[in-house]
Coordinates of C-alpha atoms in Angstrom, one line a residue:
Chain A
M5 CA 94.9 37.7 -287.2
N6 CA 93.9 39.5 -284.1
T7 CA 92.9 36.7 -281.8
G8 CA 92.0 39.1 -278.9
R9 CA 94.7 37.7 -276.7
Y10 CA 97.9 39.4 -275.7
Q11 CA 101.1 37.9 -276.8
L12 CA 104.0 38.0 -274.3
T13 CA 107.0 39.9 -275.6
V14 CA 110.6 39.8 -274.3
L15 CA 109.9 43.2 -272.6
D16 CA 106.9 41.8 -270.8
I17 CA 108.9 39.0 -269.4
F18 CA 111.6 41.4 -268.3
V19 CA 109.1 43.6 -266.6
V20 CA 107.3 40.8 -264.8
G21 CA 110.6 39.3 -263.7
F22 CA 111.8 42.7 -262.4
L23 CA 108.6 43.2 -260.4
G24 CA 108.8 39.7 -259.0
L25 CA 112.4 40.4 -257.8
A26 CA 111.4 43.8 -256.3
A27 CA 108.5 42.2 -254.4
L28 CA 110.8 39.5 -253.1
A29 CA 113.3 42.1 -251.9
I30 CA 110.6 44.1 -250.1
L31 CA 109.3 41.0 -248.4
V32 CA 112.7 40.0 -247.2
G33 CA 113.3 43.6 -246.0
I34 CA 110.1 43.5 -244.0
L35 CA 110.9 40.2 -242.5
L36 CA 114.4 41.1 -241.5
W37 CA 113.6 44.6 -240.3
P38 CA 114.6 44.7 -236.7
Q39 CA 111.7 45.1 -234.3
Q40 CA 112.7 47.5 -231.6
Q41 CA 112.1 46.6 -228.0
G42 CA 110.4 49.6 -226.3
T43 CA 111.7 51.2 -223.1
A44 CA 108.6 52.9 -221.8
V45 CA 104.9 53.4 -222.4
Q46 CA 103.4 56.8 -222.9
V47 CA 99.8 57.2 -221.7
Y48 CA 97.6 59.7 -223.5
V49 CA 94.1 60.7 -222.4
Q50 CA 92.1 62.8 -224.9
G51 CA 95.3 63.2 -226.9
E52 CA 97.2 64.7 -223.9
L53 CA 100.3 63.0 -222.6
V54 CA 99.5 62.2 -218.9
H55 CA 102.0 59.5 -217.9
V56 CA 105.3 58.0 -218.9
W57 CA 106.1 54.7 -217.3
S58 CA 109.2 52.6 -217.8
L59 CA 108.7 49.1 -219.0
D60 CA 111.3 48.0 -216.4
A61 CA 109.1 49.1 -213.5
D62 CA 106.8 46.2 -212.9
G63 CA 103.5 47.0 -211.2
E64 CA 99.8 47.9 -211.7
Y65 CA 99.1 51.5 -212.8
R66 CA 95.8 53.3 -212.7
I67 CA 94.8 55.5 -215.6
E68 CA 92.0 58.1 -215.1
G69 CA 90.3 58.1 -218.5
V70 CA 87.2 60.1 -219.6
G71 CA 84.3 58.7 -217.6
G72 CA 86.2 55.7 -216.2
T73 CA 89.4 54.1 -215.1
N74 CA 91.8 51.5 -216.6
T75 CA 94.5 49.5 -215.0
L76 CA 97.7 48.9 -216.9
T77 CA 99.9 46.1 -215.7
I78 CA 103.6 46.2 -216.5
A79 CA 105.6 42.9 -216.1
E80 CA 108.7 41.5 -217.8
G81 CA 109.1 44.4 -220.1
Q82 CA 105.5 44.1 -221.4
A83 CA 102.4 46.2 -220.8
R84 CA 98.8 45.1 -220.9
M85 CA 95.5 46.4 -219.9
T86 CA 94.2 44.2 -217.1
E87 CA 91.1 46.1 -216.0
A88 CA 88.8 48.6 -217.5
D89 CA 85.3 49.6 -216.2
C90 CA 83.8 50.1 -219.7
K91 CA 81.3 48.0 -221.6
D92 CA 83.5 46.8 -224.4
A93 CA 86.6 45.0 -223.4
V94 CA 88.6 45.8 -226.5
C95 CA 91.6 47.1 -224.7
R96 CA 91.9 44.1 -222.5
G97 CA 91.6 41.9 -225.6
T98 CA 94.6 43.7 -227.2
G99 CA 97.0 41.6 -225.2
S100 CA 100.6 42.6 -224.3
I101 CA 102.6 45.2 -226.0
S102 CA 106.4 45.7 -225.9
Q103 CA 107.7 46.8 -229.3
A104 CA 108.2 50.4 -230.2
G105 CA 105.1 51.7 -231.9
E106 CA 102.7 49.1 -230.5
Q107 CA 99.6 50.5 -228.8
I108 CA 96.5 49.7 -226.7
I109 CA 93.5 51.9 -227.3
C110 CA 90.5 52.3 -225.0
L111 CA 88.0 54.3 -227.1
P112 CA 85.2 54.7 -224.4
H113 CA 87.7 56.3 -222.0
Q114 CA 89.8 58.0 -224.8
V115 CA 92.9 56.3 -223.5
Q116 CA 95.9 55.5 -225.7
V117 CA 98.9 53.6 -224.4
R118 CA 101.9 53.6 -226.7
V119 CA 105.2 51.9 -226.5
V120 CA 108.2 54.2 -227.2
S121 CA 111.9 53.4 -227.7
A122 CA 114.7 55.2 -226.0
E123 CA 115.4 57.1 -229.2
Q124 CA 111.8 58.4 -229.4
Q125 CA 111.8 59.4 -225.8
K126 CA 114.9 61.5 -226.3
V127 CA 114.5 65.2 -226.2
D128 CA 117.1 67.4 -227.9
V129 CA 117.4 69.9 -225.0
I130 CA 116.1 70.3 -221.6
L131 CA 115.3 73.9 -220.5
P132 CA 116.8 74.8 -217.2
Chain B
M2 CA 98.2 46.8 -287.0
M3 CA 95.9 48.3 -284.3
K4 CA 97.6 46.2 -281.6
N5 CA 100.8 48.1 -281.6
N6 CA 99.2 51.5 -281.2
T7 CA 97.2 50.5 -278.1
M8 CA 99.1 50.5 -274.8
R9 CA 98.4 47.2 -273.1
P10 CA 97.1 47.5 -269.6
I11 CA 99.9 45.3 -268.3
R12 CA 102.4 47.7 -269.6
I13 CA 100.7 50.7 -268.1
C14 CA 100.7 49.0 -264.7
A15 CA 104.3 47.9 -265.1
A16 CA 105.4 51.4 -266.0
V17 CA 103.7 52.9 -263.0
L18 CA 105.2 50.4 -260.7
V19 CA 108.7 50.8 -262.1
V20 CA 108.5 54.6 -261.6
C21 CA 107.3 54.1 -258.0
I22 CA 110.2 51.7 -257.3
L23 CA 112.7 54.1 -258.8
M24 CA 111.4 56.9 -256.7
F25 CA 111.8 54.8 -253.5
S26 CA 115.3 53.8 -254.4
A27 CA 116.2 57.4 -255.0
V28 CA 115.0 58.3 -251.5
G29 CA 117.1 55.5 -250.1
C30 CA 120.2 56.7 -251.9
A31 CA 119.9 60.3 -250.7
P32 CA 123.0 61.3 -248.6
T33 CA 122.1 61.1 -244.9
A34 CA 122.8 64.1 -242.6
E35 CA 124.7 63.4 -239.4
R36 CA 123.9 64.9 -236.0
Y37 CA 126.5 67.1 -234.4
E38 CA 126.6 69.0 -231.1
A39 CA 128.8 71.7 -229.6
T40 CA 128.7 73.3 -226.2
R41 CA 130.3 76.4 -224.7
L42 CA 130.2 77.5 -221.1
D43 CA 131.7 81.0 -221.4
L44 CA 128.9 83.0 -223.1
F45 CA 126.0 85.0 -221.6
D46 CA 126.9 83.6 -218.2
T47 CA 125.2 80.3 -219.2
V48 CA 125.4 77.1 -221.1
T49 CA 125.2 77.4 -224.9
T50 CA 124.5 74.3 -227.0
L51 CA 124.4 74.1 -230.8
I52 CA 122.8 71.0 -232.4
A53 CA 122.6 70.5 -236.1
Y54 CA 122.3 68.0 -238.8
T55 CA 124.8 68.5 -241.6
Q56 CA 126.3 66.4 -244.4
S57 CA 129.8 66.5 -243.0
E58 CA 131.8 67.4 -240.0
E59 CA 133.4 70.2 -242.0
E60 CA 130.0 71.7 -242.7
F61 CA 129.2 71.6 -239.0
N62 CA 132.5 73.2 -238.1
A63 CA 131.7 76.0 -240.5
L64 CA 128.3 76.5 -238.8
R65 CA 129.9 76.3 -235.4
Q66 CA 132.4 79.0 -236.2
L67 CA 129.7 81.2 -237.6
V68 CA 127.5 80.8 -234.6
F69 CA 130.0 81.1 -231.8
E70 CA 131.9 84.0 -233.5
E71 CA 128.7 86.0 -233.5
L72 CA 127.7 85.0 -230.0
V73 CA 131.1 86.0 -228.6
R74 CA 130.8 89.4 -230.3
L75 CA 127.3 90.1 -229.1
D76 CA 128.1 88.8 -225.6
A77 CA 130.9 91.2 -225.3
L78 CA 128.7 94.1 -226.4
F79 CA 125.7 93.3 -224.1
D80 CA 127.6 92.2 -221.0
V81 CA 127.0 94.9 -218.4
Y82 CA 129.1 93.1 -215.7
D83 CA 132.3 92.2 -217.4
G84 CA 132.0 94.2 -220.7
D85 CA 134.6 96.8 -221.7
P86 CA 133.8 100.2 -220.0
E87 CA 135.8 101.9 -222.7
G88 CA 134.2 100.0 -225.6
C89 CA 131.1 100.4 -227.8
G90 CA 128.8 98.2 -225.7
L91 CA 126.4 98.5 -222.8
A92 CA 129.1 98.5 -220.2
A93 CA 130.5 101.7 -221.7
V94 CA 127.0 103.3 -221.7
N95 CA 126.6 102.4 -218.0
A96 CA 130.1 103.7 -217.2
Q97 CA 129.2 107.1 -218.8
A98 CA 125.8 107.5 -217.1
G99 CA 125.1 111.2 -216.5
V100 CA 128.4 112.1 -218.2
R101 CA 128.1 111.8 -221.9
A102 CA 126.6 110.0 -224.9
V103 CA 128.5 106.9 -226.0
E104 CA 128.9 105.9 -229.6
V105 CA 127.7 102.3 -229.7
D106 CA 127.7 99.3 -232.1
P107 CA 124.6 99.2 -234.3
D108 CA 123.5 96.0 -232.6
V109 CA 123.7 97.7 -229.2
L110 CA 121.5 100.5 -230.5
A111 CA 119.0 98.0 -231.8
L112 CA 118.9 96.2 -228.5
V113 CA 118.4 99.5 -226.6
L114 CA 115.5 100.4 -229.0
W115 CA 114.0 97.0 -228.3
A116 CA 114.3 97.5 -224.6
K117 CA 112.4 100.8 -225.0
E118 CA 109.7 99.0 -226.9
A119 CA 109.6 96.2 -224.3
E120 CA 109.1 98.7 -221.5
A121 CA 106.1 100.2 -223.5
L122 CA 104.7 96.8 -224.4
T123 CA 104.8 95.5 -220.8
Q124 CA 103.8 98.8 -219.3
G125 CA 107.0 99.0 -217.3
V126 CA 107.0 95.4 -216.0
L127 CA 110.2 94.8 -218.0
D128 CA 112.3 97.8 -217.5
A129 CA 116.0 97.5 -218.5
S130 CA 116.8 100.8 -216.9
A131 CA 116.0 99.3 -213.4
G132 CA 119.4 97.6 -213.4
R133 CA 120.3 99.1 -210.0
V134 CA 117.7 96.8 -208.4
C135 CA 119.0 93.7 -210.2
L136 CA 122.5 94.8 -209.2
L137 CA 121.6 94.9 -205.5
W138 CA 120.3 91.3 -205.8
Q139 CA 123.3 90.2 -207.9
Q140 CA 125.6 91.6 -205.2
A141 CA 123.6 89.9 -202.4
R142 CA 123.8 86.5 -204.3
E143 CA 127.6 86.9 -204.8
A144 CA 128.0 87.7 -201.1
A145 CA 125.9 84.7 -200.2
K146 CA 128.1 82.4 -202.4
V147 CA 131.2 83.5 -200.4
D148 CA 129.6 83.4 -197.0
P149 CA 126.3 81.4 -197.1
D150 CA 125.8 81.6 -193.3
H151 CA 125.6 85.4 -193.3
A152 CA 123.5 85.7 -196.5
E153 CA 121.2 88.8 -196.5
V154 CA 118.6 90.1 -198.8
P155 CA 119.1 93.7 -200.0
S156 CA 117.7 96.2 -197.4
E157 CA 114.2 97.6 -198.0
A158 CA 115.7 101.2 -198.0
A159 CA 118.4 100.3 -200.6
L160 CA 115.7 98.6 -202.8
Q161 CA 113.4 101.6 -202.6
E162 CA 116.2 104.0 -203.3
A163 CA 117.2 101.9 -206.4
L164 CA 113.6 101.8 -207.6
Q165 CA 113.5 105.6 -207.8
H166 CA 116.1 105.6 -210.6
R167 CA 114.5 104.0 -213.6
G168 CA 112.4 104.6 -216.7
M169 CA 113.5 104.1 -220.3
D170 CA 112.8 107.8 -220.9
H171 CA 116.1 108.4 -219.2
V172 CA 117.8 106.4 -222.0
Q173 CA 118.4 108.9 -224.8
V174 CA 119.0 107.4 -228.2
D175 CA 120.4 109.2 -231.2
T176 CA 119.8 106.9 -234.1
A177 CA 121.6 109.0 -236.7
A178 CA 124.7 109.4 -234.6
C179 CA 124.3 105.8 -233.2
T180 CA 124.8 107.0 -229.6
V181 CA 123.1 106.2 -226.3
Y182 CA 123.1 108.5 -223.3
L183 CA 121.8 107.8 -219.7
D184 CA 120.7 111.3 -218.5
D185 CA 120.6 110.2 -214.8
P186 CA 124.0 109.0 -213.2
N187 CA 122.0 106.5 -211.1
I188 CA 120.5 104.7 -214.0
W189 CA 122.1 101.4 -214.8
L190 CA 121.0 99.3 -217.8
D191 CA 120.5 95.6 -217.3
V192 CA 119.3 93.7 -220.3
G193 CA 119.2 90.3 -218.6
A194 CA 115.6 89.7 -219.5
L195 CA 116.0 90.7 -223.2
A196 CA 119.5 90.1 -224.5
K197 CA 119.4 86.3 -225.0
G198 CA 116.2 86.3 -227.1
F199 CA 117.4 89.3 -229.1
T200 CA 120.7 87.5 -229.7
A201 CA 119.1 84.2 -230.6
D202 CA 117.1 85.9 -233.4
R203 CA 120.2 87.6 -234.7
V204 CA 122.2 84.5 -234.8
M205 CA 119.4 82.4 -236.3
A206 CA 119.1 84.9 -239.1
K207 CA 122.8 84.4 -239.9
I208 CA 122.4 80.6 -239.7
K209 CA 119.5 80.7 -242.2
E210 CA 121.3 83.2 -244.5
A211 CA 124.2 80.7 -244.7
G212 CA 121.8 78.0 -245.8
F213 CA 121.7 75.7 -242.8
E214 CA 118.3 73.9 -242.4
H215 CA 118.3 71.7 -239.4
V216 CA 119.6 73.7 -236.5
M217 CA 118.8 74.1 -232.8
L218 CA 120.5 76.7 -230.6
N219 CA 120.0 76.7 -226.9
L220 CA 121.2 79.9 -225.1
G221 CA 120.8 78.8 -221.5
G222 CA 117.1 78.0 -221.7
N223 CA 116.4 80.3 -224.7
V224 CA 115.9 77.8 -227.5
I225 CA 115.4 78.6 -231.2
T226 CA 115.1 76.1 -234.0
A227 CA 115.5 76.2 -237.7
G228 CA 113.5 73.5 -239.5
Q229 CA 113.1 70.0 -238.0
R230 CA 115.6 67.2 -237.3
A231 CA 117.0 65.7 -240.5
D232 CA 114.5 62.9 -240.6
G233 CA 111.6 65.4 -240.7
S234 CA 110.5 64.8 -237.1
A235 CA 110.1 67.9 -234.9
W236 CA 112.8 69.0 -232.5
Q237 CA 111.8 68.0 -228.9
V238 CA 112.3 70.5 -226.1
G239 CA 112.0 69.0 -222.6
L240 CA 110.6 71.2 -219.9
R241 CA 111.9 70.5 -216.5
D242 CA 109.5 69.7 -213.7
P243 CA 109.8 72.7 -211.3
Q244 CA 108.6 70.6 -208.4
R245 CA 110.7 67.5 -208.6
D246 CA 113.5 65.9 -210.7
G247 CA 112.7 64.8 -214.2
L248 CA 110.8 66.1 -217.2
L249 CA 107.4 67.8 -217.1
M250 CA 106.8 67.3 -220.8
A251 CA 108.4 67.3 -224.2
V252 CA 107.3 70.0 -226.6
P253 CA 107.7 69.6 -230.4
A254 CA 109.4 72.8 -231.7
S255 CA 110.0 73.4 -235.4
D256 CA 110.9 76.8 -236.7
V257 CA 110.0 78.3 -233.4
S258 CA 111.5 79.6 -230.2
V259 CA 110.8 78.2 -226.7
V260 CA 111.9 80.2 -223.6
T261 CA 111.3 79.4 -220.0
S262 CA 111.4 81.3 -216.8
G263 CA 111.5 79.6 -213.4
G264 CA 112.2 80.4 -209.9
Y265 CA 114.9 77.8 -209.6
E266 CA 117.9 79.5 -211.2
R267 CA 120.4 82.0 -209.7
R268 CA 119.1 81.6 -206.2
M269 CA 120.2 82.5 -202.8
T270 CA 118.9 81.2 -199.5
V271 CA 118.5 83.3 -196.4
G272 CA 117.4 81.2 -193.4
D273 CA 114.8 78.8 -194.7
K274 CA 113.7 81.1 -197.5
T275 CA 114.9 81.0 -201.1
Y276 CA 115.1 84.0 -203.3
H277 CA 115.4 83.7 -207.1
H278 CA 116.5 86.3 -209.7
I279 CA 113.3 87.4 -211.5
I280 CA 112.4 90.7 -209.8
D281 CA 109.0 92.2 -209.7
L282 CA 109.7 96.0 -210.0
S283 CA 106.5 96.9 -208.2
T284 CA 108.0 95.5 -205.0
G285 CA 111.7 95.1 -205.6
M286 CA 111.3 91.4 -204.5
P287 CA 111.4 88.2 -206.5
A288 CA 108.1 87.4 -208.2
E289 CA 106.3 84.6 -206.5
R290 CA 103.1 83.9 -208.5
W291 CA 104.3 81.0 -210.6
A292 CA 106.7 78.1 -210.4
Q293 CA 107.5 78.2 -214.2
V294 CA 106.3 79.9 -217.3
T295 CA 107.3 78.8 -220.8
V296 CA 106.5 80.7 -223.9
M297 CA 106.6 79.5 -227.5
A298 CA 106.7 82.1 -230.3
P299 CA 108.4 82.4 -233.8
C300 CA 110.4 85.4 -232.5
S301 CA 112.8 84.6 -229.7
A302 CA 113.1 88.2 -228.5
E303 CA 109.3 88.2 -228.1
A304 CA 109.3 84.8 -226.4
D305 CA 112.0 86.0 -224.0
L306 CA 110.1 89.2 -223.2
L307 CA 106.9 87.3 -222.7
T308 CA 108.2 84.5 -220.4
T309 CA 109.7 86.9 -217.9
T310 CA 106.7 89.3 -217.9
L311 CA 104.1 86.5 -217.6
F312 CA 106.1 85.0 -214.8
I313 CA 105.6 88.4 -212.9
L314 CA 102.0 89.2 -213.9
D315 CA 98.9 87.4 -212.8
E316 CA 96.9 85.2 -215.1
A317 CA 94.4 87.7 -216.4
E318 CA 97.1 90.4 -217.1
G319 CA 99.3 87.8 -218.6
R320 CA 96.7 86.5 -221.0
K321 CA 95.9 90.1 -222.1
L322 CA 99.5 90.7 -222.9
L323 CA 99.9 87.4 -224.7
A324 CA 96.9 88.2 -226.9
E325 CA 98.8 91.1 -228.4
F326 CA 101.4 88.8 -229.9
E327 CA 100.6 86.7 -232.9
D328 CA 101.4 83.0 -232.7
A329 CA 102.6 83.1 -229.1
S330 CA 101.4 80.6 -226.6
A331 CA 102.3 79.8 -223.0
C332 CA 102.4 76.9 -220.5
Y333 CA 102.2 78.0 -216.9
V334 CA 103.1 75.8 -213.9
G335 CA 101.5 77.1 -210.7
L336 CA 103.1 77.0 -207.3
D337 CA 101.0 73.9 -206.5
G338 CA 102.1 72.2 -209.7
T339 CA 99.0 72.8 -211.7
I340 CA 99.7 73.0 -215.4
M341 CA 97.8 75.5 -217.6
K342 CA 98.3 75.8 -221.3
T343 CA 97.0 78.7 -223.3
E344 CA 95.5 78.5 -226.8
G345 CA 98.0 77.5 -229.4
W346 CA 100.3 75.5 -227.1
P347 CA 101.0 72.2 -228.9
R348 CA 98.8 69.4 -227.6

């Protein structure tokens, strides 16, 4: 009698169907989730916030990292690392970032450049 | 029928997933708290802002009423300039200096006791009984507002004379009778460096007692927070750059108080020199060591005491005092703009 194979019951079909729908809903949610255009980049060196530059202010910015410098270029609302005097070129290879949460990391110089949105930049109060 | 007694792997997996999905949807359905703000300009001679996340506007209005009623009451009791000289607050204590003991509100008694403690903790750097010195500067600032071209700093003789009349020993407290007596007619209490922090703690205790969880109260630069923002992120307190416009940094502040002292408030200009309001009692003149000192501590009264004192003391003395307070940290901005953070300051 026992063939060693599972037989599908109505409940199994129901569960599989439910999971399939849930997966589809999550996928649609992810695809339709609005990406948020950033307004500024925060530059951290050794975890310490050292610069905040607006993504509207085009130009080349110098970052003094640990044991070397990086150059961040901001143009057309996007930021990318255009120069770094380190051996690996990972940060230059990251490309352009512009969406809130995107980041460029330069491990050798301990530099982190992170895009933030207006909402994230907001402080609740400013002390006089 | 062994088959029916064994849970099939596919069913176990499915059950786990269904539970997970249900948990996520429960999170999604939780009622969302809205952010509300209220500001008043008539308390403690400064701007007061209340920010909170509550489920409804009615709930926020209840919080607002609770907070501002208490602030109005305490402001009236602690106001030495416009308080009621016949009442049960500090204005009455000052009015009866050298005459008689005044029966005060229990909150006034508590503040006076804290002022005594503050004098001892800071070894006289913060001395609420030296109000005469502050009064001379206050009068000079008021005169300068009316006639800026003839602004004058208080005379050396007047300052030295005022500095003679101080010491919290002259402030006699009878806890049982709830009275305060100034035994020298020239003593004048000024709690400007202590009252806001003390008040912030009192009001925050009431807020928590009433069950509110996501609240930030800013008493003119004296910030105290309960919990975080409703989304669980930390409250962000922006520190102004003392050298130029804009922000120096944003500090995350949850369940903590942040208080700043800087030489850019309540100022007067004489010729090309600017004088601010934080007076170093060893000279009678405004302290000129730092551009800004910000202190973070769980207790707002302590943060308030520390920020003013550190602003007056040099770095070594300041660090020594800071070490006596648990969980307190400071961020100094030097006159040249150098930033120095002590241990414990959020990175």
